[in-house]
Structures are given as structure tokens and as C-alpha cells.
Amino acid sequence: MFTITMAIFIPFLAAIFVPFIYKWKPRAIGWFVLIFPLLLFIGLARLIPAVAKGDTISHTFQWIPSADIHFTTYLDGLSLIFGLLITGVGSLVILYSIYYLSSRESLGHFYVYLLLFMGAMLGVVFSDNMMVLYVFWELTSISSFLLIAFWYHRKQSRYGAQKSMLITVSGGIAMLAGFIMLYAMTGSFSIRENIAAVSQITDHVLFIPAMILVLLGAFTKSAQFPFHIWLPDAMEAPTPVSAYLHSATMVKAGIYLVARFTGVFGGDAVWFYVVSSVGIFTLFWGSFNAVRQTDLKALLAYSTISQLGLVMSLFGLGSAALYEGYSGSSVVYAQATFAALFHLLNHSTFKGALFMVVGIVDLNVGTRDVRRLGGLMAFMPVTFTIALIGSFSMAGLPPFNGFLSKEMFFESMIAVRQLEFFSIGSWGTLFPVLAWIGSVFTFVYSMIIVFQTFFGPHQPERLDRKAHEAPAGMLVAPSILGLLVVAIFFFPNVVNDYLLRPAMAAVYPSLSGIGEAMPKIEAWHGPNIALWMTVGVIVVGILLYVSFKYWRSMYKVEPLRWSLDSVYNGSLTMLEKGSTLLTNRYMTGYLRHYLIYIFGFFLLAVAGTMTLVGGVSFDFSNDSPIEANEYILVSVMMITGILMIFISSRVTVILLNGVLGYSIALFFVIFRAPDLALTQIVIETVTTALFLLCFYFLPEMKKEKPARSSKVVNGIIAISAGVIVTVLGLAVQGNKMFDSIASYFENAYELTGGKNIVNTILGDFRAFDTMLEVVVLFIAGLGVYTLVKLKPRKEERDLED
Amino acid sequence: METLITILVGVLVAVAVYLLLSRSVIRIILGSAVLSHAIHLLLMVMGGLKKGGVPLIGEETENFADALPQALILTAIVISFAVTAFLLVLAYRTYQEAGSDDLQELRGFKNE
């Protein structure tokens, strides 16, 4: 029986076995791993018909019921699309990586991380409980960190890994805070219950903060401006990882989150404005910066940023559909969401294929720099074909799927102008304008990928290796994606009926029948504005591409040259410097300072507590009488103790310490504790001997001449410590709250057969205590022995660390 | 009696803390030794003083002194001995390696 919960855990379980299989058959490891995403894909694909009919599958088991955290999996149209993407692209990427990664790499680690990621990602899209979702969300960040740093000997890899981790995890924490706010408002961690309860919370004071925090999580994960800076550096990961995590799946988790929470926050003006404007600006900024890249992977990274912005802005526009319930205009706006879902799918196909192509080129000729590449078409015809399909689809040309979704994107952007609410006014015109400019740049960089790599003069002398076609196995995965790109163009309505419409129902749970209201996707929809926009994109794009070398210098102009990277780097260095400065202020390496903190805290805590709870009350009525010899003994001890501070002769101080010890032994006799007296005398003798022995090796004590101020501080701390301990002791004696448990031990003879009560406690009632005490003695003995006997040998002394 | 001993404990704690705050390693070790003396007495006081006979069954008395603090102190005496011994050897080795027993001078010692 295949359940969704199982689907989440299968990759994790498989990851456990990877190291063993890797040890046993290191070469077959990729094929072994490939089984799992394939099986999962088939399992999920079998659910398509049921979900298309409108079924949802939900399963709950109690995890932390006291905190209202249940492990609820929920499958609907939206999570199904993502589930299929994760497992489908995952299978292809693993197939590709079998050929891409040499067997010298630590493949065991690689596949463990990849499976870890797959499980976490499935967990994100299938979890209904926000807390569980958050756990999986951070797990994807962690596995992404591990994968980016896969070649951790490279400085850039470590830098990129840290950067992505810092940015996405901080966003994740913001998102967690947003979830907790939602819980505070609705009393439920379930997303579906939150959607159901949304009408009661829209006026709540936490509603907008919760929305912004959740969006922070989504924007950092999906590399939206200004958090996009981590994605280009994440390209240090091996290419299969870039294709999988950083274009097809993980970066779409933010999109998923926005889609999922449209039901909660959609319909609010803030949500509409923030999501759509951040998205549209990211689209523009990403495509604008992609054009100036010379590294093909960096170019693809910026292009991914821009495409994510495109999808994001569409979801923002689509949320307007929830503003006034089900009506004619809501169907119009919902088409934006429809286009977003469609483009999401298309982007995974063509961008996955393009990443794989770039990986092939990189592996074959040893560079991804467009300035060194050229004329590869003759050597790599299959790779070229796939690159052509992917790029033209990205540019929005027929007959590829990108054309369809790009047209729908333009239509939605034009529809914004007709928005009559949210007081959008003439700002609405900005959307189609930015969309169009972004698309022009998209066209330009798509052409760069194809023409600068595969056409033009071949420069074999600038390549590390001779160009040749990749092995057939490596071409399988990108070819499948390329075929999909074409197939979706010709049969878009298969995708439409089985995937997109059920997903629409999931995004708009309150608008029933919205999926059926979506139009059929048509390749030819008459000469409307969108088509003319596409024609314009092509014409202007070609002009810009041809004249690129003339306007290239525009990127050096002041505001366009600015980079958010320097902001990130600068703040990171400042943070490190600041914390070092702060730490050095109190971590001085001087024991006295640390002890002052410790005693100071002790004094404040105890004195504060005692004053607060009013514990300072004494009762001397129960005191025993004092005899003359006891007065003498007490004064001897006090004088001895005080003398110890002022005497600087070593031997005298040791002897004074001995006096203290033996006086205590006398007290033990007076207090009816013969065992203690005996032990104290023995130990005191040994200790004094030990002190004298060690003092033989240690230098004469210097007369300490500390500054007057530090002497005063020491004195104040010492005296107040003494006072506090006295007050505490007296207060405790005067306020006995419980009877002594000692009477229990007085039955020692019946219970243990021993007559000395102290001995029975040590050897019987609390025997474990005594045993551990012996262990402590043993460890101390070992420590003493090690310190005395073991000295570094001469050669070890010179060892540098 | 209890009050007097508690005051004595306070004085000893003050002495111990003052010694612990000084610069010389030896004084610090002595401070820790005095501190354990003080705490042993404090534990003793908590059980009440001179309230009964020696806790040995079979003696003529029916009323015993509290045996539990005695057992705890017995453990504590042994442990504090172990700690003092270890600290002494540590001081000895530190002096051998670093040539100083002054904590102020030992700050930032490279081989720490």
C-alpha cells in the first residue's frame, strides 16, 4: 500500500543504505539510488487520475499532540505537481549524474545528500502541518548547503554554501515566526484549517506581520530580489545539483509556499502588491543581469532568478481573484495563477535541460566561459539540439512550451491594467512594461547560450580539452526533458486537464469550480496584444543581441554596477569583527575576571531571590547551647582564616590551612561524627604533605601588590559572598519546611544489617554514589599521573599545529 | 551553636573567595581548599548540631545525630581531596611549562 507518508520517508530510508551499498559496489551506487525516485514517480503518477477527479488524500498520525503538532500529509493538485517534479526531475538528474560524476568523487556522500534533499522536499510539499513543513523546509536548506559545499576544498564552494545557508535559514526562521503568529490567531497549525478560518483573522493586528514573515521565507528560498544573491554563488555545486535544487525544485519551494498560502493571505492588498511587484522586479533584474554574465552557469543562475520572479509575480496577480469571491473578473485574475503553474512546470523542463547541456559542455571542453566557447555545433550535434530547444523555449518561441506560458503571462500582465480595486490606477501599466523589458533581456541571453556556444568561430586553442559529443547515457536525461518541452507545446491540454486544473482547485479552495473555468491552452489564439508583444520581443531582442558589444558598457554605469553582494560581504565581516570585539571584551583569559562574573551572578541571583520571596527571617530558638571550648575553637578558626589572607610566607599559609582542617576534625568530634573526624584527619595530613611536596617545586609566593581598586573589588565580592552564605544558612535553619528524612536511615540494622548508619548510607543506601566517587578519584589519579609522567617528546615539542 | 558556626562559615567563605580572586596559583588552590572546609561545616549545620548521640546503632542512646549530612560530607571530603591534588599537579606542570605561577602573566599563553 503506497501512502504519501511513505513517499516522504522512502528517500530517508534509502539514504541509510547508501553507504553500505557504496562500500559493496561503488560503481553501481547511482543505479541503486535511481530506483527510489523512479518508484516514487510511478507511485505518484498513478494517483493523477484520482486527483484530477478532485480527490484529495490526507493522512494524520499524532506526533506531538500536546503542542498541536501532527504529522499530517495532504495530497492535492498543487502538491501533486510538485511531487511529480521532485521525483521526475530527481530521477533524470540522478541518471545524468551517474555519467557526470567521476567514480573518484565521494559518490556515497553525494547520493546521501541528494536523497536527503528529496525526502525533505517531498516533506515540504506534502505536509499540512506548518511546524512539520518548517522542519522539512530547513532540512532542504541544510541538504542544499551540503551539496553546494560538495567540493569543499574550493574556497568559492564553501563561500557559496555558507551564503545560501545564512540567507535561506534566516528566511526560514522568519517564516517560523509567521507560522506561530498564524497559530496565535487561529489556534491551529494545519494549513487547511487556517484557510478555513481566514475570514475571522483578516482584521487581526498580527495578520499583516504574519504575512510579511511568511513571505520573507518564500522570497529567500525562491531567490527573489533582494535575497537573490545566494543563487549565483550556489552554482559552485556540481551541475546535477544546480539542475535539480537550484532550478527545478528547491528554489520553487518559495513559490509553493506562496501558492499554498494564497488561500490564507490572498485577497489582501498587501499580499497582492508585495508578491507581484517583488516578482516583476526580480524578473527584470534577473534577466538584466543575466545578459552580462560570461560564465554559462552564472547566466543560467540569473535566468533562474528572473524566471522565478515571473512565476512569483503571476501568483501575486492571481491572488486578486480572491478579492471579491467568485465572479467573472476573478476568473480573469485566476488565469494568472493558471499561467504561473504552467510556467512552473515548463521552466523545470527547459531549465533542467539547459543546465545539463552546460554541464556537458563544461565537462567536455573544460570551460563554461562564453568568450572561450564557440562553434561547438559541429562537434556536439545532439547537445546543440537540446540547447536550442531549451533556449528557444526560455525565450518564448514556438514550437516550444515556453511560448505558451509566456503568452499567458503577457495576457495576465495586460489584465492588471483593468484591475479596479486595490487603488492600482496607472501603476498597473508598469506591470506589462517591466514584463516586456524583462522578456527582451530573456530573449537576448537565451540567444547568447545558443549562438555564442555553438555557433561562431571554434577556438580549440582556448579550450582545455578537445570537443566531442557526450556519451549516449549522459544525453538521455536532457533529451527526455527536451522532448517534453516540445511535447507540452503540442499537447498542452493533457497537462492542463490532469495537473493544472486540480492544482487550481488547490490554490483557490474557496472558489469551487475554478479549475473548470480555465480556458483551454491554445498555441494560436489570434493576433491579440500578447502576440504582438512577443513579436516585439523578438524584433527588439535580435537588435539588442546583434548590437550587444555596443551597449555592453552600460553595465559599468554607476547604479547598474552596484551589487548587493558587497552589502552581504560587508555586513558579514562587520558582524564577525563586532562579535570578536565583544567577545574579547569579556573573554580576557584571566581567571579573576571569570570568577568575578560567576560570583557576581551568584550574589545577584541569590540576594535578589531572597529579597523578592522575603526569605530573610531568622529563628534562633532551636539553637543548641555553646560551651567555652567551642568559642575558643571558633575564634581560632576565624583568626586562622583571616591570617591566611595577609601572610605571604608559603609554609605558614600551608600550616594555617592545616590548622583549619584539624579544627574542623575537632568540630566533627564535638558534633558526634567520629567517621568524619577520622577521615578529615587522614585527608588533612595527606593534603598538607602534598602541598609541602608541591611547594618544593613551585616558586616563592610573591607579595601581591594589586591596585587598590582591584583589592577593594575583591574585598567587596568576598565579604558579600560571606554575608550571603551566612544569611542563606541562617534563613534555611530557621524555616524548616519538611521533616528530616534521616529517621528512615535509623532503621539501618533492619534494612541492611549494618550498625553504623553513616557506613550503611555510603555502602548500601547510596552505594552508586560511592562507586562514582571512586571513579572520580580514579580519574583524578589518572590526571595526576598523566600530568607528572607524560611529557612531550622532543620531536613532538617542535610540532606545529 | 548553629548560628555561631554559620557565621564562621560565612567568614571562611569570604576568605576563600578573596583567595580565589588573587593572582597566584597557590593562593587559588588554597582558596578552593578553604571553600570546601566551609561547605563541609555548612552541610553539618544543616542537619542540626548536638541533637543526638553518635549514629551507631546499639549505643545506649535512642536519639541519633542526623546521619545523612555526615555521609554526604564524607563523600565531599574525599572528592575535594582529589580536586586539590589535581589542581596542585596542574599548577606544578603549568609552572614547569610556562615558567610562571602568576595568572596575570599566564594570559594568552600559547600552549593552552
CSV table of N, CA, C and O in Angstrom, one decimal, chain A residues 588-592 595 620 622-626 630 638 641 645 653 664 672-673 676 679-680 684 687 690 695 697-699 704 711 718 722 726 732-733 740 742 745 755-758 761-762 773 777 784 787-788 790-791, chain B residues 1-3 5-6 8 10 14-15 18 20-24 26-28 30 37 44-46 49-52 54-57 64 66-68 70-71 74-75 77-78 81-82 85-86 89-90 92-93 95 103-104 107:
chain,number,residue,atom,x,y,z
A,588,THR,N,38.7,37.5,28.7
A,588,THR,CA,40.0,38.1,28.8
A,588,THR,C,41.1,37.1,29.0
A,588,THR,O,42.3,37.4,28.9
A,589,GLY,N,40.8,35.8,29.3
A,589,GLY,CA,41.8,34.8,29.6
A,589,GLY,C,42.4,35.0,31.0
A,589,GLY,O,43.4,34.4,31.3
A,590,TYR,N,41.7,35.7,31.9
A,590,TYR,CA,42.2,35.9,33.2
A,590,TYR,C,41.2,35.4,34.2
A,590,TYR,O,40.1,35.8,34.2
A,591,LEU,N,41.6,34.4,35.0
A,591,LEU,CA,40.7,33.7,35.8
A,591,LEU,C,39.9,34.6,36.7
A,591,LEU,O,38.7,34.4,37.0
A,592,ARG,N,40.6,35.6,37.2
A,592,ARG,CA,39.9,36.5,38.2
A,592,ARG,C,38.7,37.2,37.6
A,592,ARG,O,37.6,37.2,38.3
A,595,LEU,N,35.9,34.6,37.5
A,595,LEU,CA,35.4,34.3,38.8
A,595,LEU,C,34.5,35.5,39.3
A,595,LEU,O,33.5,35.3,40.0
A,620,PHE,N,16.2,31.7,66.0
A,620,PHE,CA,17.3,31.1,66.7
A,620,PHE,C,16.8,30.2,67.9
A,620,PHE,O,17.6,29.8,68.7
A,622,ASN,N,15.8,27.3,68.2
A,622,ASN,CA,16.2,25.9,68.2
A,622,ASN,C,17.6,25.6,68.4
A,622,ASN,O,18.1,24.5,68.3
A,623,ASP,N,18.4,26.7,68.6
A,623,ASP,CA,19.9,26.5,68.7
A,623,ASP,C,20.3,25.7,69.9
A,623,ASP,O,19.7,25.8,71.0
A,624,SER,N,21.4,24.9,69.7
A,624,SER,CA,22.0,24.2,70.8
A,624,SER,C,22.8,25.2,71.7
A,624,SER,O,23.3,26.2,71.1
A,625,PRO,N,23.1,24.8,72.9
A,625,PRO,CA,23.9,25.7,73.8
A,625,PRO,C,25.4,25.6,73.3
A,625,PRO,O,25.8,24.6,72.7
A,626,ILE,N,26.2,26.6,73.6
A,626,ILE,CA,27.6,26.7,73.2
A,626,ILE,C,28.4,26.6,74.5
A,626,ILE,O,28.1,27.3,75.5
A,630,GLU,N,34.2,25.5,72.6
A,630,GLU,CA,33.7,25.7,71.3
A,630,GLU,C,34.0,27.2,70.8
A,630,GLU,O,34.3,27.4,69.7
A,638,MET,N,38.5,31.4,62.9
A,638,MET,CA,38.3,32.7,62.3
A,638,MET,C,39.6,33.4,62.1
A,638,MET,O,39.9,34.0,61.0
A,641,GLY,N,41.8,31.8,59.5
A,641,GLY,CA,41.3,32.1,58.1
A,641,GLY,C,41.7,33.5,57.7
A,641,GLY,O,42.2,33.7,56.6
A,645,ILE,N,44.9,35.4,54.6
A,645,ILE,CA,44.9,36.4,53.5
A,645,ILE,C,46.2,37.3,53.6
A,645,ILE,O,46.7,37.7,52.6
A,653,VAL,N,51.3,29.6,55.4
A,653,VAL,CA,49.9,29.5,54.9
A,653,VAL,C,49.5,28.1,54.8
A,653,VAL,O,48.4,27.7,55.2
A,664,ILE,N,38.5,21.6,62.1
A,664,ILE,CA,37.2,21.0,61.6
A,664,ILE,C,37.1,19.6,62.1
A,664,ILE,O,36.0,19.2,62.5
A,672,ARG,N,29.4,14.8,67.1
A,672,ARG,CA,29.0,13.4,67.1
A,672,ARG,C,29.2,12.7,65.7
A,672,ARG,O,28.3,12.1,65.2
A,673,ALA,N,30.4,13.0,65.1
A,673,ALA,CA,30.6,12.4,63.8
A,673,ALA,C,32.0,11.8,63.8
A,673,ALA,O,32.9,12.3,63.1
A,676,LEU,N,33.7,11.1,60.3
A,676,LEU,CA,34.2,12.2,59.6
A,676,LEU,C,35.5,12.7,60.2
A,676,LEU,O,36.4,13.1,59.5
A,679,THR,N,38.3,10.5,59.0
A,679,THR,CA,38.6,10.8,57.5
A,679,THR,C,39.3,12.2,57.4
A,679,THR,O,40.3,12.3,56.7
A,680,GLN,N,38.7,13.2,58.1
A,680,GLN,CA,39.3,14.5,57.9
A,680,GLN,C,40.7,14.6,58.4
A,680,GLN,O,41.5,15.2,57.7
A,684,GLU,N,43.5,15.5,55.8
A,684,GLU,CA,44.2,16.7,56.0
A,684,GLU,C,45.7,16.5,56.1
A,684,GLU,O,46.5,17.3,55.5
A,687,THR,N,46.9,15.9,52.5
A,687,THR,CA,46.9,17.2,51.8
A,687,THR,C,48.0,18.1,52.1
A,687,THR,O,48.7,18.6,51.2
A,690,LEU,N,51.1,16.9,50.7
A,690,LEU,CA,51.1,17.1,49.2
A,690,LEU,C,51.4,18.5,48.9
A,690,LEU,O,52.2,18.8,48.0
A,695,PHE,N,55.1,22.5,46.9
A,695,PHE,CA,55.7,23.8,47.1
A,695,PHE,C,57.2,23.8,46.9
A,695,PHE,O,57.8,24.8,46.6
A,697,PHE,N,58.5,22.4,44.5
A,697,PHE,CA,58.7,22.7,43.0
A,697,PHE,C,58.3,24.1,42.6
A,697,PHE,O,58.6,24.6,41.6
A,698,LEU,N,57.4,24.7,43.4
A,698,LEU,CA,56.8,25.9,42.9
A,698,LEU,C,57.5,27.1,43.5
A,698,LEU,O,58.2,27.0,44.6
A,699,PRO,N,57.5,28.2,42.8
A,699,PRO,CA,58.3,29.4,43.3
A,699,PRO,C,57.7,30.0,44.6
A,699,PRO,O,56.6,29.8,44.9
A,704,GLU,N,51.8,40.1,46.8
A,704,GLU,CA,50.9,40.6,45.7
A,704,GLU,C,50.7,42.1,46.0
A,704,GLU,O,50.3,42.5,47.1
A,711,LYS,N,41.8,45.5,44.7
A,711,LYS,CA,41.8,45.0,46.0
A,711,LYS,C,40.4,45.2,46.7
A,711,LYS,O,39.8,44.4,47.3
A,718,ALA,N,34.2,39.3,48.2
A,718,ALA,CA,34.5,38.3,49.2
A,718,ALA,C,33.6,38.5,50.4
A,718,ALA,O,32.9,37.5,50.8
A,722,GLY,N,30.5,36.1,51.7
A,722,GLY,CA,30.4,35.5,53.0
A,722,GLY,C,29.1,35.9,53.7
A,722,GLY,O,28.4,35.0,54.3
A,726,THR,N,26.1,33.3,54.9
A,726,THR,CA,25.6,33.3,56.3
A,726,THR,C,24.1,33.5,56.3
A,726,THR,O,23.4,32.7,57.0
A,732,VAL,N,17.7,29.3,56.2
A,732,VAL,CA,17.3,27.9,56.0
A,732,VAL,C,17.1,27.2,57.3
A,732,VAL,O,16.1,26.5,57.5
A,733,GLN,N,18.0,27.5,58.3
A,733,GLN,CA,17.8,26.8,59.5
A,733,GLN,C,16.5,27.2,60.3
A,733,GLN,O,15.9,26.4,60.9
A,740,SER,N,13.1,15.9,58.6
A,740,SER,CA,14.3,15.3,58.1
A,740,SER,C,14.0,13.9,57.7
A,740,SER,O,13.1,13.2,58.3
A,742,ALA,N,16.2,11.6,57.9
A,742,ALA,CA,17.2,10.8,58.5
A,742,ALA,C,16.6,9.6,59.3
A,742,ALA,O,17.2,8.6,59.4
A,745,PHE,N,16.9,6.3,57.8
A,745,PHE,CA,18.2,5.5,57.8
A,745,PHE,C,18.4,5.0,59.2
A,745,PHE,O,19.3,4.1,59.4
A,755,LYS,N,25.3,-1.6,61.5
A,755,LYS,CA,25.0,-0.8,62.7
A,755,LYS,C,25.5,0.6,62.6
A,755,LYS,O,25.0,1.5,63.3
A,756,ASN,N,26.5,0.9,61.8
A,756,ASN,CA,27.0,2.2,61.6
A,756,ASN,C,26.2,2.9,60.5
A,756,ASN,O,26.3,2.6,59.4
A,757,ILE,N,25.4,3.9,60.9
A,757,ILE,CA,24.4,4.4,60.0
A,757,ILE,C,25.1,5.1,58.8
A,757,ILE,O,24.7,4.9,57.6
A,758,VAL,N,26.1,5.9,59.1
A,758,VAL,CA,26.9,6.6,58.1
A,758,VAL,C,27.4,5.6,57.1
A,758,VAL,O,27.3,5.8,55.8
A,761,ILE,N,24.8,4.1,54.8
A,761,ILE,CA,24.4,5.1,53.8
A,761,ILE,C,25.4,5.0,52.6
A,761,ILE,O,25.0,4.9,51.5
A,762,LEU,N,26.6,5.1,53.0
A,762,LEU,CA,27.7,5.1,51.9
A,762,LEU,C,27.8,3.8,51.2
A,762,LEU,O,27.9,3.8,50.0
A,773,GLU,N,32.0,8.1,43.2
A,773,GLU,CA,33.1,8.9,43.9
A,773,GLU,C,34.4,8.2,43.7
A,773,GLU,O,35.4,8.9,43.4
A,777,LEU,N,37.8,9.7,41.9
A,777,LEU,CA,39.2,9.6,42.5
A,777,LEU,C,40.1,9.0,41.5
A,777,LEU,O,41.2,9.4,41.3
A,784,VAL,N,46.6,13.2,37.5
A,784,VAL,CA,47.8,13.5,38.1
A,784,VAL,C,49.0,12.7,37.5
A,784,VAL,O,50.0,13.3,37.2
A,787,LEU,N,49.8,14.0,34.1
A,787,LEU,CA,50.5,15.3,34.1
A,787,LEU,C,51.9,15.2,34.5
A,787,LEU,O,52.8,15.9,34.0
A,788,VAL,N,52.2,14.3,35.5
A,788,VAL,CA,53.5,14.2,36.1
A,788,VAL,C,54.4,13.4,35.1
A,788,VAL,O,55.5,13.8,34.8
A,790,LEU,N,53.8,12.1,31.8
A,790,LEU,CA,53.9,12.2,30.3
A,790,LEU,C,54.3,13.6,29.9
A,790,LEU,O,53.6,14.5,30.2
A,791,LYS,N,55.4,13.6,29.3
A,791,LYS,CA,55.9,14.9,28.8
A,791,LYS,C,56.1,14.8,27.3
A,791,LYS,O,56.4,13.7,26.8
B,1,MET,N,24.6,27.7,69.0
B,1,MET,CA,25.7,27.0,68.4
B,1,MET,C,25.6,27.0,66.8
B,1,MET,O,26.6,27.4,66.1
B,2,GLU,N,24.4,26.7,66.3
B,2,GLU,CA,24.2,26.7,64.8
B,2,GLU,C,24.5,28.1,64.3
B,2,GLU,O,25.2,28.2,63.2
B,3,THR,N,24.0,29.1,64.9
B,3,THR,CA,24.3,30.5,64.4
B,3,THR,C,25.7,30.8,64.4
B,3,THR,O,26.3,31.3,63.4
B,5,ILE,N,28.3,28.8,64.2
B,5,ILE,CA,29.0,28.0,63.2
B,5,ILE,C,28.7,28.6,61.8
B,5,ILE,O,29.5,28.7,60.9
B,6,THR,N,27.4,29.0,61.6
B,6,THR,CA,27.1,29.6,60.3
B,6,THR,C,27.9,30.9,60.0
B,6,THR,O,28.3,31.1,58.9
B,8,LEU,N,30.8,31.5,61.3
B,8,LEU,CA,32.1,31.0,60.9
B,8,LEU,C,32.2,30.6,59.5
B,8,LEU,O,33.2,30.9,58.8
B,10,GLY,N,30.5,31.8,57.1
B,10,GLY,CA,30.5,33.0,56.3
B,10,GLY,C,31.9,33.6,56.2
B,10,GLY,O,32.3,34.0,55.1
B,14,ALA,N,34.2,34.0,52.8
B,14,ALA,CA,34.8,35.3,52.4
B,14,ALA,C,36.3,35.2,52.2
B,14,ALA,O,36.8,35.6,51.2
B,15,VAL,N,37.0,34.5,53.1
B,15,VAL,CA,38.4,34.3,53.0
B,15,VAL,C,38.7,33.5,51.7
B,15,VAL,O,39.6,33.9,50.9
B,18,TYR,N,38.2,35.6,48.6
B,18,TYR,CA,39.3,36.5,48.4
B,18,TYR,C,40.5,35.8,47.9
B,18,TYR,O,41.2,36.4,47.0
B,20,LEU,N,40.6,33.1,46.1
B,20,LEU,CA,40.3,32.6,44.7
B,20,LEU,C,40.5,33.8,43.7
B,20,LEU,O,40.9,33.6,42.6
B,21,LEU,N,40.3,35.0,44.2
B,21,LEU,CA,40.4,36.1,43.3
B,21,LEU,C,41.8,36.7,43.1
B,21,LEU,O,42.0,37.6,42.4
B,22,SER,N,42.8,36.0,43.8
B,22,SER,CA,44.1,36.6,43.7
B,22,SER,C,44.8,36.0,42.4
B,22,SER,O,44.3,35.3,41.7
B,23,ARG,N,46.1,36.5,42.2
B,23,ARG,CA,46.8,36.2,41.0
B,23,ARG,C,47.6,34.9,41.1
B,23,ARG,O,47.9,34.3,40.1
B,24,SER,N,48.0,34.6,42.3
B,24,SER,CA,48.9,33.5,42.4
B,24,SER,C,48.2,32.1,42.4
B,24,SER,O,47.1,32.0,43.1
B,26,ILE,N,48.9,29.3,43.7
B,26,ILE,CA,48.9,28.7,45.0
B,26,ILE,C,47.8,29.2,45.9
B,26,ILE,O,47.1,28.5,46.5
B,27,ARG,N,47.6,30.5,45.9
B,27,ARG,CA,46.6,31.1,46.7
B,27,ARG,C,45.2,30.6,46.2
B,27,ARG,O,44.3,30.4,47.0
B,28,ILE,N,45.1,30.4,44.9
B,28,ILE,CA,43.8,30.0,44.4
B,28,ILE,C,43.5,28.6,44.9
B,28,ILE,O,42.4,28.3,45.3
B,30,LEU,N,44.7,27.2,47.5
B,30,LEU,CA,44.3,27.3,49.0
B,30,LEU,C,42.9,27.8,49.1
B,30,LEU,O,42.2,27.3,50.0
B,37,HIS,N,36.3,23.4,53.1
B,37,HIS,CA,36.2,23.3,54.5
B,37,HIS,C,34.9,24.0,54.9
B,37,HIS,O,34.1,23.5,55.7
B,44,MET,N,27.1,20.3,57.7
B,44,MET,CA,26.9,19.8,59.0
B,44,MET,C,25.9,20.6,59.8
B,44,MET,O,25.0,20.0,60.4
B,45,VAL,N,25.9,21.9,59.7
B,45,VAL,CA,25.0,22.8,60.4
B,45,VAL,C,23.6,22.5,59.9
B,45,VAL,O,22.6,22.5,60.7
B,46,MET,N,23.4,22.2,58.6
B,46,MET,CA,22.0,22.0,58.1
B,46,MET,C,21.4,20.8,58.8
B,46,MET,O,20.1,20.8,58.8
B,49,LEU,N,23.0,20.6,65.1
B,49,LEU,CA,24.2,20.2,65.8
B,49,LEU,C,23.9,19.7,67.2
B,49,LEU,O,23.0,20.2,67.9
B,50,LYS,N,24.6,18.7,67.7
B,50,LYS,CA,24.5,18.2,69.0
B,50,LYS,C,23.0,17.9,69.4
B,50,LYS,O,22.6,18.2,70.5
B,51,LYS,N,22.3,17.3,68.4
B,51,LYS,CA,20.9,17.0,68.7
B,51,LYS,C,20.7,15.5,69.1
B,51,LYS,O,19.6,15.1,69.3
B,52,GLY,N,21.8,14.8,69.2
B,52,GLY,CA,21.6,13.4,69.5
B,52,GLY,C,22.9,12.7,69.6
B,52,GLY,O,24.0,13.3,69.5
B,54,VAL,N,26.0,9.7,68.8
B,54,VAL,CA,26.7,9.2,67.6
B,54,VAL,C,25.8,8.2,66.9
B,54,VAL,O,25.2,7.4,67.5
B,55,PRO,N,25.7,8.4,65.5
B,55,PRO,CA,24.8,7.5,64.8
B,55,PRO,C,25.3,6.1,64.7
B,55,PRO,O,25.6,5.6,63.6
B,56,LEU,N,25.5,5.4,65.8
B,56,LEU,CA,25.8,4.0,65.8
B,56,LEU,C,24.7,3.2,66.5
B,56,LEU,O,24.4,3.5,67.7
B,57,ILE,N,24.1,2.3,65.8
B,57,ILE,CA,23.0,1.5,66.4
B,57,ILE,C,23.6,0.6,67.4
B,57,ILE,O,24.7,0.0,67.2
B,64,PHE,N,19.6,9.8,67.6
B,64,PHE,CA,20.9,9.9,66.9
B,64,PHE,C,21.0,11.3,66.2
B,64,PHE,O,20.0,11.9,65.9
B,66,ASP,N,21.9,13.5,63.0
B,66,ASP,CA,21.5,13.3,61.6
B,66,ASP,C,22.6,12.6,60.8
B,66,ASP,O,23.7,13.2,60.7
B,67,ALA,N,22.4,11.4,60.3
B,67,ALA,CA,23.5,10.7,59.6
B,67,ALA,C,23.7,11.1,58.2
B,67,ALA,O,24.8,10.9,57.6
B,68,LEU,N,22.6,11.6,57.6
B,68,LEU,CA,22.7,11.9,56.1
B,68,LEU,C,23.8,13.0,55.8
B,68,LEU,O,24.6,12.7,54.9
B,70,GLN,N,26.3,13.7,57.4
B,70,GLN,CA,27.7,13.1,57.6
B,70,GLN,C,28.1,12.3,56.4
B,70,GLN,O,29.3,12.3,56.0
B,71,ALA,N,27.2,11.5,55.9
B,71,ALA,CA,27.6,10.7,54.7
B,71,ALA,C,27.9,11.5,53.6
B,71,ALA,O,28.9,11.3,52.9
B,74,LEU,N,31.3,13.1,54.1
B,74,LEU,CA,32.4,12.1,53.9
B,74,LEU,C,32.8,12.0,52.4
B,74,LEU,O,33.9,12.0,52.0
B,75,THR,N,31.7,11.9,51.6
B,75,THR,CA,32.0,11.9,50.1
B,75,THR,C,32.7,13.2,49.7
B,75,THR,O,33.7,13.1,48.9
B,77,ILE,N,34.6,15.3,51.3
B,77,ILE,CA,36.0,15.4,51.8
B,77,ILE,C,36.9,14.7,50.8
B,77,ILE,O,37.9,15.2,50.3
B,78,VAL,N,36.5,13.5,50.4
B,78,VAL,CA,37.3,12.7,49.5
B,78,VAL,C,37.4,13.4,48.2
B,78,VAL,O,38.5,13.5,47.6
B,81,PHE,N,39.6,16.4,48.2
B,81,PHE,CA,41.0,16.0,48.2
B,81,PHE,C,41.5,15.7,46.8
B,81,PHE,O,42.6,16.2,46.4
B,82,ALA,N,40.7,14.9,46.1
B,82,ALA,CA,41.1,14.6,44.7
B,82,ALA,C,41.2,15.9,43.9
B,82,ALA,O,42.2,16.0,43.1
B,85,ALA,N,44.4,17.7,44.9
B,85,ALA,CA,45.6,17.1,44.4
B,85,ALA,C,45.8,17.4,42.9
B,85,ALA,O,46.9,17.7,42.4
B,86,PHE,N,44.7,17.3,42.2
B,86,PHE,CA,44.8,17.5,40.7
B,86,PHE,C,45.2,18.9,40.4
B,86,PHE,O,46.1,19.2,39.6
B,89,VAL,N,49.0,19.4,41.0
B,89,VAL,CA,49.8,18.9,39.9
B,89,VAL,C,49.7,19.8,38.7
B,89,VAL,O,50.7,20.0,38.0
B,90,LEU,N,48.5,20.3,38.4
B,90,LEU,CA,48.3,21.1,37.3
B,90,LEU,C,49.2,22.4,37.4
B,90,LEU,O,49.8,22.8,36.5
B,92,TYR,N,51.8,22.7,39.2
B,92,TYR,CA,53.2,22.3,39.1
B,92,TYR,C,53.6,22.2,37.6
B,92,TYR,O,54.7,22.8,37.2
B,93,ARG,N,52.8,21.6,36.8
B,93,ARG,CA,53.1,21.4,35.4
B,93,ARG,C,53.0,22.7,34.6
B,93,ARG,O,53.9,23.0,33.8
B,95,TYR,N,53.7,25.6,35.9
B,95,TYR,CA,54.9,26.3,36.2
B,95,TYR,C,56.1,25.8,35.4
B,95,TYR,O,56.9,26.6,34.9
B,103,LEU,N,48.7,34.2,37.3
B,103,LEU,CA,47.7,34.1,36.3
B,103,LEU,C,47.6,35.3,35.3
B,103,LEU,O,47.3,35.1,34.2
B,104,GLN,N,48.0,36.4,35.9
B,104,GLN,CA,48.0,37.6,35.0
B,104,GLN,C,49.0,37.4,33.9
B,104,GLN,O,48.8,37.8,32.7
B,107,ARG,N,48.2,34.8,31.0
B,107,ARG,CA,47.1,35.1,30.0
B,107,ARG,C,47.7,35.0,28.6
B,107,ARG,O,48.8,35.5,28.3
